[in-house]
Amino acid sequence: MRFVDRSKIKRPDVLDGKELERAIPVFTDGGNREFTFRHYKDDGVKYALEQLFHGKCAYCEAYFAQSQPVDIEHYRPKSRVAGSKHGGYWWLAAEWDNLLPSCIDCNRRRKQSHPPLSEDLEEFFSQIDPNNPQNMGKLDHFPLRDNSVRAIFHMDAAKRHASLLDEGRLLLNPTQDNPDEHISFNTGHKDEYSLALPWGEDGEVSDIGLMSIQTYGLNRLGLVQARTRVLRDLEFLMEIYINLELLAQKTEARRTVKINTLNNGFASAAHAQETQDDIQFFDSITQAFRSLQTDIIEKITQMMAPHAPYSTLVKTWFEAQKKEMNVA
């Protein structure tokens, strides 16, 4: 998950608030509350979200277009809230700021397996749903620190907004929060999976990170395996980069010997041109090695770009490896 600036994409015209105007009397007159919101499903909304998130799931950063349809996800559930008598945040059903693109695995709740976890991680995640620790997927879940302060509808727009701010949210919204402050990734030994970990930049356990990882299913087996394959590719690129560095240093050392031989007059007149040719050859080989190193860094930079899958994982790995790769 990475932060995404929602202001970069204009709110779709269809989300003009007129649908909410029609819904308010239905939900506030004490009737049966039957109203079908349709505008959030509009093709223009789907396109805008796809552009904003580069065709990736807002939560797990997997491309959804290749293998499954996108779910237009309501960050705050519109119809009901799991584990609560709350009737849902219906007034946000067609609100641009409440809509996110999600893959079906992050959005639809079901039992999913995960890789073996350490004892500490197993204990952390099992606290969330002790009876069903393998249930993952957001669906209608929206946990708060205190359910008694859950927002309700107000006719006054300012009060509606204030009541949302007062909620103690326990789920990350990538357009409002910096996920790096709450979630990191295991990028350690080659025999380890790339797990999402519930602590951020300060190294402390984050309850928001913990709840988000479990609710969105960020450690489900298939997703972890996909992230781990990316991690193995990165490790392979780093191995090539380091080997190229060693070869470049050896070539530069041999070039230096040739230059010293030439400068100190140790090369005979007959061999002077041959020595000069050797120097030029070593120059070209070194340049080739350095060029390949530049290509590798460019490839890793592309893998960190917003449009790339699992770009936050790649960024985490690269920041940890810069010193070993001697990259600024």
Short mmCIF file of C-alpha atoms in Angstrom, two decimals:
data_model
loop_
_atom_site.label_atom_id
_atom_site.label_comp_id
_atom_site.label_asym_id
_atom_site.label_seq_id
_atom_site.Cartn_x
_atom_site.Cartn_y
_atom_site.Cartn_z
CA MET A 1 0.00 0.00 0.00
CA ARG A 2 1.28 3.45 -0.88
CA PHE A 3 0.00 6.98 -0.40
CA VAL A 4 -1.93 8.31 -3.40
CA ASP A 5 -2.81 11.99 -3.86
CA ARG A 6 -6.48 11.96 -4.81
CA SER A 7 -6.37 15.58 -5.96
CA LYS A 8 -4.39 14.52 -9.04
CA ILE A 9 -7.58 13.21 -10.63
CA LYS A 10 -10.69 15.36 -11.01
CA ARG A 11 -13.79 14.09 -9.27
CA PRO A 12 -16.06 12.43 -11.87
CA ASP A 13 -18.96 14.67 -12.86
CA VAL A 14 -21.51 11.96 -12.08
CA LEU A 15 -20.62 12.28 -8.37
CA ASP A 16 -22.25 15.71 -8.21
CA GLY A 17 -24.22 15.16 -5.01
CA LYS A 18 -27.62 14.92 -6.71
CA GLU A 19 -27.99 11.24 -5.87
CA LEU A 20 -27.45 12.05 -2.19
CA GLU A 21 -30.12 14.75 -2.38
CA ARG A 22 -32.60 12.11 -3.55
CA ALA A 23 -31.45 9.62 -0.91
CA ILE A 24 -31.66 11.88 2.15
CA PRO A 25 -35.49 11.92 2.39
CA VAL A 26 -35.59 8.14 2.01
CA PHE A 27 -33.15 7.55 4.86
CA THR A 28 -34.43 10.24 7.21
CA ASP A 29 -38.22 9.89 7.02
CA GLY A 30 -38.35 6.79 9.20
CA GLY A 31 -39.38 4.56 6.30
CA ASN A 32 -37.88 1.33 4.99
CA ARG A 33 -34.70 3.00 3.68
CA GLU A 34 -34.91 1.37 0.27
CA PHE A 35 -32.70 3.27 -2.10
CA THR A 36 -30.25 1.96 -4.69
CA PHE A 37 -27.11 3.98 -5.23
CA ARG A 38 -25.89 3.69 -8.81
CA HIS A 39 -23.56 6.58 -9.54
CA TYR A 40 -20.50 5.05 -7.88
CA LYS A 41 -20.68 2.19 -10.43
CA ASP A 42 -20.52 4.57 -13.37
CA ASP A 43 -17.84 3.82 -15.97
CA GLY A 44 -16.44 7.31 -15.46
CA VAL A 45 -15.83 6.56 -11.78
CA LYS A 46 -14.12 3.27 -12.62
CA TYR A 47 -11.93 4.99 -15.17
CA ALA A 48 -10.98 7.79 -12.76
CA LEU A 49 -10.02 5.30 -10.04
CA GLU A 50 -8.05 3.23 -12.52
CA GLN A 51 -6.12 6.33 -13.56
CA LEU A 52 -5.54 7.41 -9.98
CA PHE A 53 -4.20 4.01 -8.87
CA HIS A 54 -2.61 2.99 -12.19
CA GLY A 55 -4.81 -0.07 -12.50
CA LYS A 56 -3.75 -1.40 -9.11
CA CYS A 57 -5.67 -2.40 -6.00
CA ALA A 58 -5.62 0.49 -3.52
CA TYR A 59 -4.74 -1.90 -0.70
CA CYS A 60 -2.38 -4.61 -1.95
CA GLU A 61 -0.95 -2.89 -5.08
CA ALA A 62 -1.67 -5.89 -7.31
CA TYR A 63 -2.86 -5.29 -10.87
CA PHE A 64 -6.53 -6.20 -10.89
CA ALA A 65 -7.25 -5.81 -14.61
CA GLN A 66 -5.20 -8.83 -15.69
CA SER A 67 -7.15 -11.53 -13.88
CA GLN A 68 -10.25 -10.19 -12.15
CA PRO A 69 -12.79 -7.38 -12.23
CA VAL A 70 -12.27 -4.37 -10.02
CA ASP A 71 -14.54 -3.79 -7.05
CA ILE A 72 -15.50 -0.16 -6.45
CA GLU A 73 -14.87 -0.28 -2.74
CA HIS A 74 -16.51 1.93 -0.13
CA TYR A 75 -13.85 2.70 2.46
CA ARG A 76 -16.63 3.36 4.96
CA PRO A 77 -19.30 0.69 4.23
CA LYS A 78 -22.47 2.13 2.74
CA SER A 79 -25.12 -0.39 3.90
CA ARG A 80 -24.03 -1.94 7.20
CA VAL A 81 -21.04 -2.24 9.49
CA ALA A 82 -19.93 -5.67 10.69
CA GLY A 83 -20.18 -6.19 14.45
CA SER A 84 -22.25 -3.07 14.89
CA LYS A 85 -25.89 -1.97 14.84
CA HIS A 86 -24.84 0.97 12.73
CA GLY A 87 -26.81 1.17 9.50
CA GLY A 88 -23.86 2.05 7.33
CA TYR A 89 -22.46 5.29 5.97
CA TRP A 90 -25.11 5.56 3.27
CA TRP A 91 -24.50 9.30 2.80
CA LEU A 92 -20.98 8.45 1.56
CA ALA A 93 -22.16 5.92 -1.04
CA ALA A 94 -21.54 8.34 -3.91
CA GLU A 95 -18.83 10.43 -2.26
CA TRP A 96 -15.61 10.54 -4.29
CA ASP A 97 -13.37 10.61 -1.21
CA ASN A 98 -14.93 7.35 0.03
CA LEU A 99 -14.36 5.31 -3.13
CA LEU A 100 -11.34 3.12 -3.80
CA PRO A 101 -10.52 0.42 -6.37
CA SER A 102 -10.00 -2.98 -4.80
CA CYS A 103 -9.20 -6.48 -5.98
CA ILE A 104 -11.78 -9.05 -4.93
CA ASP A 105 -9.39 -10.71 -2.46
CA CYS A 106 -8.90 -7.50 -0.48
CA ASN A 107 -12.58 -6.57 -0.61
CA ARG A 108 -14.51 -9.83 -0.27
CA ARG A 109 -14.31 -11.59 3.07
CA ARG A 110 -13.52 -15.27 3.15
CA LYS A 111 -11.21 -17.80 4.74
CA GLN A 112 -7.70 -17.53 3.32
CA SER A 113 -4.46 -19.25 4.20
CA HIS A 114 -1.24 -17.43 5.00
CA PRO A 115 2.43 -18.47 5.16
CA PRO A 116 3.90 -19.66 8.44
CA LEU A 117 4.17 -16.77 10.87
CA SER A 118 6.50 -16.24 13.77
CA GLU A 119 5.02 -16.83 17.21
CA ASP A 120 4.79 -13.08 17.85
CA LEU A 121 3.05 -12.33 14.54
CA GLU A 122 0.66 -15.24 15.00
CA GLU A 123 -0.30 -13.84 18.39
CA PHE A 124 -0.68 -10.30 17.03
CA PHE A 125 -3.02 -11.23 14.19
CA SER A 126 -5.05 -13.80 16.14
CA GLN A 127 -6.09 -11.05 18.58
CA ILE A 128 -8.24 -9.44 15.90
CA ASP A 129 -10.60 -12.38 15.36
CA PRO A 130 -9.65 -15.23 17.74
CA ASN A 131 -12.52 -17.43 16.53
CA ASN A 132 -11.75 -17.02 12.82
CA PRO A 133 -8.10 -15.93 12.50
CA GLN A 134 -7.95 -16.83 8.80
CA ASN A 135 -10.93 -14.69 7.82
CA MET A 136 -9.59 -11.93 5.59
CA GLY A 137 -11.11 -9.34 3.28
CA LYS A 138 -12.73 -6.03 4.14
CA LEU A 139 -16.37 -6.40 2.98
CA ASP A 140 -18.43 -4.39 5.49
CA HIS A 141 -15.80 -4.16 8.22
CA PHE A 142 -14.80 -0.75 9.55
CA PRO A 143 -13.28 -1.11 13.02
CA LEU A 144 -12.88 1.87 15.35
CA ARG A 145 -11.08 2.32 18.62
CA ASP A 146 -14.46 3.05 20.23
CA ASN A 147 -17.70 2.12 18.49
CA SER A 148 -19.62 4.58 20.64
CA VAL A 149 -18.20 7.47 18.61
CA ARG A 150 -19.14 6.07 15.21
CA ALA A 151 -20.32 8.85 12.89
CA ILE A 152 -24.01 9.30 12.09
CA PHE A 153 -25.75 11.37 9.46
CA HIS A 154 -26.31 15.09 10.04
CA MET A 155 -28.26 17.36 7.75
CA ASP A 156 -25.54 19.96 8.19
CA ALA A 157 -22.58 19.09 5.95
CA ALA A 158 -20.04 20.60 8.34
CA LYS A 159 -21.31 18.43 11.19
CA ARG A 160 -21.19 15.35 8.95
CA HIS A 161 -17.56 16.05 8.17
CA ALA A 162 -16.68 16.74 11.82
CA SER A 163 -18.28 13.49 12.99
CA LEU A 164 -16.11 11.55 10.55
CA LEU A 165 -12.97 13.25 11.84
CA ASP A 166 -13.89 12.28 15.39
CA GLU A 167 -13.92 8.56 14.60
CA GLY A 168 -10.85 6.66 15.76
CA ARG A 169 -10.25 4.83 12.50
CA LEU A 170 -8.28 1.59 12.61
CA LEU A 171 -8.05 1.02 8.87
CA LEU A 172 -5.63 2.77 6.56
CA ASN A 173 -6.97 4.83 3.69
CA PRO A 174 -4.16 5.25 1.13
CA THR A 175 -5.54 8.62 -0.01
CA GLN A 176 -5.63 10.02 3.53
CA ASP A 177 -2.85 8.24 5.43
CA ASN A 178 0.83 7.49 4.92
CA PRO A 179 0.95 3.67 5.05
CA ASP A 180 4.72 3.77 5.66
CA GLU A 181 4.00 5.01 9.18
CA HIS A 182 2.09 1.81 10.00
CA ILE A 183 3.21 -1.03 7.68
CA SER A 184 6.60 -2.32 6.59
CA PHE A 185 7.74 -5.43 4.73
CA ASN A 186 10.11 -8.24 5.49
CA THR A 187 12.95 -7.96 2.97
CA GLY A 188 15.51 -10.02 4.87
CA HIS A 189 16.96 -13.44 4.22
CA LYS A 190 16.42 -15.28 0.94
CA ASP A 191 14.56 -18.14 2.63
CA GLU A 192 11.94 -15.81 4.12
CA TYR A 193 8.59 -14.71 2.74
CA SER A 194 7.90 -11.04 2.11
CA LEU A 195 5.38 -10.55 4.88
CA ALA A 196 3.60 -7.29 5.67
CA LEU A 197 4.58 -6.28 9.20
CA PRO A 198 2.54 -4.08 11.58
CA TRP A 199 5.16 -1.51 12.36
CA GLY A 200 6.24 1.56 10.52
CA GLU A 201 9.07 4.05 10.38
CA ASP A 202 9.40 4.35 14.19
CA GLY A 203 9.75 0.57 14.63
CA GLU A 204 6.86 0.40 17.09
CA VAL A 205 3.88 -1.93 16.65
CA SER A 206 1.01 -0.05 15.01
CA ASP A 207 -2.52 -1.12 15.89
CA ILE A 208 -3.71 0.56 12.69
CA GLY A 209 -1.13 -1.37 10.68
CA LEU A 210 -2.06 -4.59 12.45
CA MET A 211 -5.79 -4.17 11.79
CA SER A 212 -5.23 -3.10 8.19
CA ILE A 213 -2.97 -6.04 7.34
CA GLN A 214 -5.47 -8.55 8.70
CA THR A 215 -8.64 -6.87 7.40
CA TYR A 216 -7.32 -6.32 3.88
CA GLY A 217 -5.64 -9.73 3.86
CA LEU A 218 -2.20 -8.34 3.06
CA ASN A 219 -0.55 -11.57 4.21
CA ARG A 220 -2.76 -13.99 2.29
CA LEU A 221 -0.65 -16.73 0.75
CA GLY A 222 -1.04 -15.90 -2.94
CA LEU A 223 -0.25 -12.22 -2.38
CA VAL A 224 2.78 -12.97 -0.22
CA GLN A 225 4.07 -15.39 -2.85
CA ALA A 226 3.69 -12.71 -5.54
CA ARG A 227 5.57 -10.16 -3.42
CA THR A 228 8.26 -12.73 -2.65
CA ARG A 229 8.82 -13.40 -6.36
CA VAL A 230 9.43 -9.67 -6.83
CA LEU A 231 11.83 -9.75 -3.89
CA ARG A 232 13.77 -12.66 -5.42
CA ASP A 233 14.02 -10.72 -8.71
CA LEU A 234 15.42 -7.75 -6.80
CA GLU A 235 17.99 -9.94 -5.05
CA PHE A 236 19.04 -11.35 -8.43
CA LEU A 237 19.48 -7.84 -9.83
CA MET A 238 21.54 -6.85 -6.80
CA GLU A 239 23.78 -9.91 -7.19
CA ILE A 240 24.44 -8.98 -10.81
CA TYR A 241 25.07 -5.35 -9.81
CA ILE A 242 27.64 -6.34 -7.17
CA ASN A 243 29.39 -8.77 -9.52
CA LEU A 244 29.58 -6.07 -12.16
CA GLU A 245 31.14 -3.78 -9.57
CA LEU A 246 33.82 -6.37 -8.76
CA LEU A 247 34.57 -6.89 -12.45
CA ALA A 248 34.73 -3.13 -13.02
CA GLN A 249 37.18 -2.71 -10.16
CA LYS A 250 39.42 -5.51 -11.46
CA THR A 251 39.36 -4.03 -14.95
CA GLU A 252 40.19 -0.58 -13.59
CA ALA A 253 43.08 -2.07 -11.61
CA ARG A 254 44.53 -3.69 -14.74
CA ARG A 255 44.07 -0.42 -16.62
CA THR A 256 46.01 1.39 -13.89
CA VAL A 257 48.88 -1.10 -14.24
CA LYS A 258 49.00 -0.49 -17.98
CA ILE A 259 48.97 3.30 -17.49
CA ASN A 260 51.83 3.09 -14.98
CA THR A 261 53.79 0.89 -17.36
CA LEU A 262 53.34 3.40 -20.13
CA ASN A 263 54.01 6.50 -18.00
CA ASN A 264 57.11 5.04 -16.34
CA GLY A 265 58.67 4.01 -19.64
CA PHE A 266 58.58 0.30 -18.84
CA ALA A 267 56.94 -0.46 -22.16
CA SER A 268 59.28 -0.68 -25.12
CA ALA A 269 58.61 1.43 -28.16
CA ALA A 270 57.42 -1.69 -29.94
CA HIS A 271 54.90 -2.43 -27.23
CA ALA A 272 53.81 1.15 -26.45
CA GLN A 273 50.98 1.12 -28.98
CA GLU A 274 49.85 -2.31 -27.77
CA THR A 275 49.79 -1.00 -24.20
CA GLN A 276 47.77 2.02 -25.30
CA ASP A 277 45.32 -0.30 -27.06
CA ASP A 278 45.01 -2.33 -23.86
CA ILE A 279 44.17 0.82 -21.90
CA GLN A 280 41.45 1.74 -24.38
CA PHE A 281 40.12 -1.82 -24.23
CA PHE A 282 39.94 -1.76 -20.44
CA ASP A 283 38.21 1.64 -20.65
CA SER A 284 35.52 0.23 -22.95
CA ILE A 285 34.99 -2.85 -20.75
CA THR A 286 34.68 -0.71 -17.60
CA GLN A 287 32.21 1.58 -19.35
CA ALA A 288 30.15 -1.45 -20.39
CA PHE A 289 30.04 -2.72 -16.81
CA ARG A 290 29.04 0.73 -15.50
CA SER A 291 26.38 1.05 -18.18
CA LEU A 292 24.87 -2.28 -17.15
CA GLN A 293 24.89 -1.12 -13.53
CA THR A 294 23.05 2.04 -14.57
CA ASP A 295 20.49 -0.10 -16.39
CA ILE A 296 19.93 -2.18 -13.26
CA ILE A 297 19.35 0.92 -11.11
CA GLU A 298 16.97 2.25 -13.75
CA LYS A 299 15.07 -1.06 -13.70
CA ILE A 300 14.77 -0.94 -9.91
CA THR A 301 13.66 2.71 -10.13
CA GLN A 302 10.92 1.66 -12.55
CA MET A 303 9.85 -1.06 -10.11
CA MET A 304 9.46 1.63 -7.42
CA ALA A 305 7.31 3.87 -9.63
CA PRO A 306 3.63 4.44 -8.69
CA HIS A 307 2.38 2.38 -11.64
CA ALA A 308 4.42 -0.71 -10.71
CA PRO A 309 2.95 -3.57 -8.63
CA TYR A 310 4.18 -3.87 -5.03
CA SER A 311 6.18 -0.66 -5.44
CA THR A 312 6.22 -0.01 -1.69
CA LEU A 313 7.94 -3.36 -1.12
CA VAL A 314 10.54 -2.47 -3.76
CA LYS A 315 11.15 0.92 -2.14
CA THR A 316 11.58 -0.72 1.28
CA TRP A 317 14.07 -3.21 -0.12
CA PHE A 318 16.05 -0.59 -2.05
CA GLU A 319 16.38 1.71 0.95
CA ALA A 320 17.85 -1.23 2.92
CA GLN A 321 20.29 -2.22 0.15
CA LYS A 322 21.63 1.17 -0.95
CA LYS A 323 24.70 0.96 1.27
CA GLU A 324 25.69 -2.52 0.08
CA MET A 325 25.19 -1.47 -3.53
CA ASN A 326 27.03 1.84 -2.88
CA VAL A 327 24.19 3.83 -4.41
CA ALA A 328 23.32 7.34 -3.27
#
